[in-house]
Amino acid sequence: MKRSSRRSRDRAASELFAALYPRLAGWCRRLVDDDETAHEVASEAFTRLWARWTSVEEPRGFLYVTAANLVRDHWRKLERERRAVRRVTVEAAIRPHAEPADPSVRLLVQSLPERLRVPILLHYYADMPIREVSVLTGRKEGTVKADLHAARELLRDHLRRSLDHTR
């Protein structure tokens, strides 16, 4: 009995995929204006449907609502990227002849271990908030804060030692 009901469900899922995937992917294509992204969105919608197959009463509606949410997320991501590019472009235009950083500080930052160097570069040089650094590095915010603190301490100690030697 279980085997036949599973086969029946699998058949229904295959038929649903064959019937709806092309139309869903086409709809997504019109929204995102990119074939690859449209297929990724449609595939992800079906993947999420399969994960909830037994609890979804209206699969077609579920697919379109899920795809719409994924398209919205895609649009938000594009807008964040556009804002970042605009911000960098505006900053470059405003400060085209900015003073270069003290080469010794730059060299000190470059000499930091990668674990400490990456958060310093993202937070202080790319002006990213700690939350964003956390997401980009895959580390918890507390870890990023601790790494920033450790890096600042190393830089401070090295600068103190080099100043003491110049006197």
Tab-separated table of N, CA, C and O in Angstrom, residues 87-88 91 118-129 132-133 136:
chain	number	residue	atom	x	y	z
A	87	ARG	N	27.627	53.947	-4.679
A	87	ARG	CA	28.358	54.510	-3.543
A	87	ARG	C	29.859	54.547	-3.842
A	87	ARG	O	30.521	55.564	-3.620
A	88	VAL	N	30.382	53.462	-4.376
A	88	VAL	CA	31.806	53.414	-4.687
A	88	VAL	C	32.142	54.421	-5.780
A	88	VAL	O	33.157	55.125	-5.704
A	91	GLU	N	31.988	57.946	-4.279
A	91	GLU	CA	33.142	58.170	-3.401
A	91	GLU	C	34.412	58.373	-4.207
A	91	GLU	O	35.232	59.223	-3.872
A	118	VAL	N	41.226	40.391	6.695
A	118	VAL	CA	39.987	40.524	5.928
A	118	VAL	C	38.954	41.390	6.654
A	118	VAL	O	38.413	42.325	6.060
A	119	PRO	N	38.672	41.144	7.944
A	119	PRO	CA	37.712	42.027	8.622
A	119	PRO	C	38.173	43.486	8.675
A	119	PRO	O	37.357	44.401	8.520
A	120	ILE	N	39.474	43.733	8.855
A	120	ILE	CA	39.996	45.107	8.884
A	120	ILE	C	39.751	45.784	7.535
A	120	ILE	O	39.269	46.908	7.469
A	121	LEU	N	40.072	45.090	6.464
A	121	LEU	CA	39.896	45.671	5.134
A	121	LEU	C	38.427	45.948	4.836
A	121	LEU	O	38.074	46.998	4.303
A	122	LEU	N	37.562	44.992	5.173
A	122	LEU	CA	36.140	45.181	4.889
A	122	LEU	C	35.524	46.274	5.762
A	122	LEU	O	34.762	47.108	5.278
A	123	HIS	N	35.868	46.275	7.055
A	123	HIS	CA	35.229	47.218	7.979
A	123	HIS	C	35.783	48.631	7.831
A	123	HIS	O	35.022	49.596	7.722
A	124	TYR	N	37.100	48.760	7.831
A	124	TYR	CA	37.691	50.094	7.845
A	124	TYR	C	37.985	50.659	6.455
A	124	TYR	O	37.870	51.853	6.236
A	125	TYR	N	38.364	49.801	5.524
A	125	TYR	CA	38.715	50.303	4.202
A	125	TYR	C	37.530	50.292	3.243
A	125	TYR	O	37.434	51.143	2.368
A	126	ALA	N	36.625	49.318	3.380
A	126	ALA	CA	35.434	49.277	2.522
A	126	ALA	C	34.226	49.876	3.235
A	126	ALA	O	33.137	49.900	2.679
A	127	ASP	N	34.412	50.291	4.489
A	127	ASP	CA	33.373	50.973	5.259
A	127	ASP	C	32.104	50.130	5.408
A	127	ASP	O	30.995	50.635	5.300
A	128	MET	N	32.281	48.827	5.639
A	128	MET	CA	31.133	47.945	5.820
A	128	MET	C	30.818	47.801	7.298
A	128	MET	O	31.729	47.695	8.118
A	129	PRO	N	29.530	47.769	7.640
A	129	PRO	CA	29.174	47.539	9.040
A	129	PRO	C	29.551	46.117	9.465
A	129	PRO	O	29.692	45.215	8.626
A	132	GLU	N	27.521	43.228	8.049
A	132	GLU	CA	27.825	42.864	6.671
A	132	GLU	C	29.132	42.078	6.579
A	132	GLU	O	29.238	41.105	5.832
A	133	VAL	N	30.128	42.487	7.360
A	133	VAL	CA	31.395	41.756	7.407
A	133	VAL	C	31.132	40.332	7.895
A	133	VAL	O	31.684	39.364	7.357
A	136	LEU	N	29.593	38.338	5.011
A	136	LEU	CA	30.561	38.066	3.945
A	136	LEU	C	31.622	37.047	4.347
A	136	LEU	O	32.067	36.259	3.520
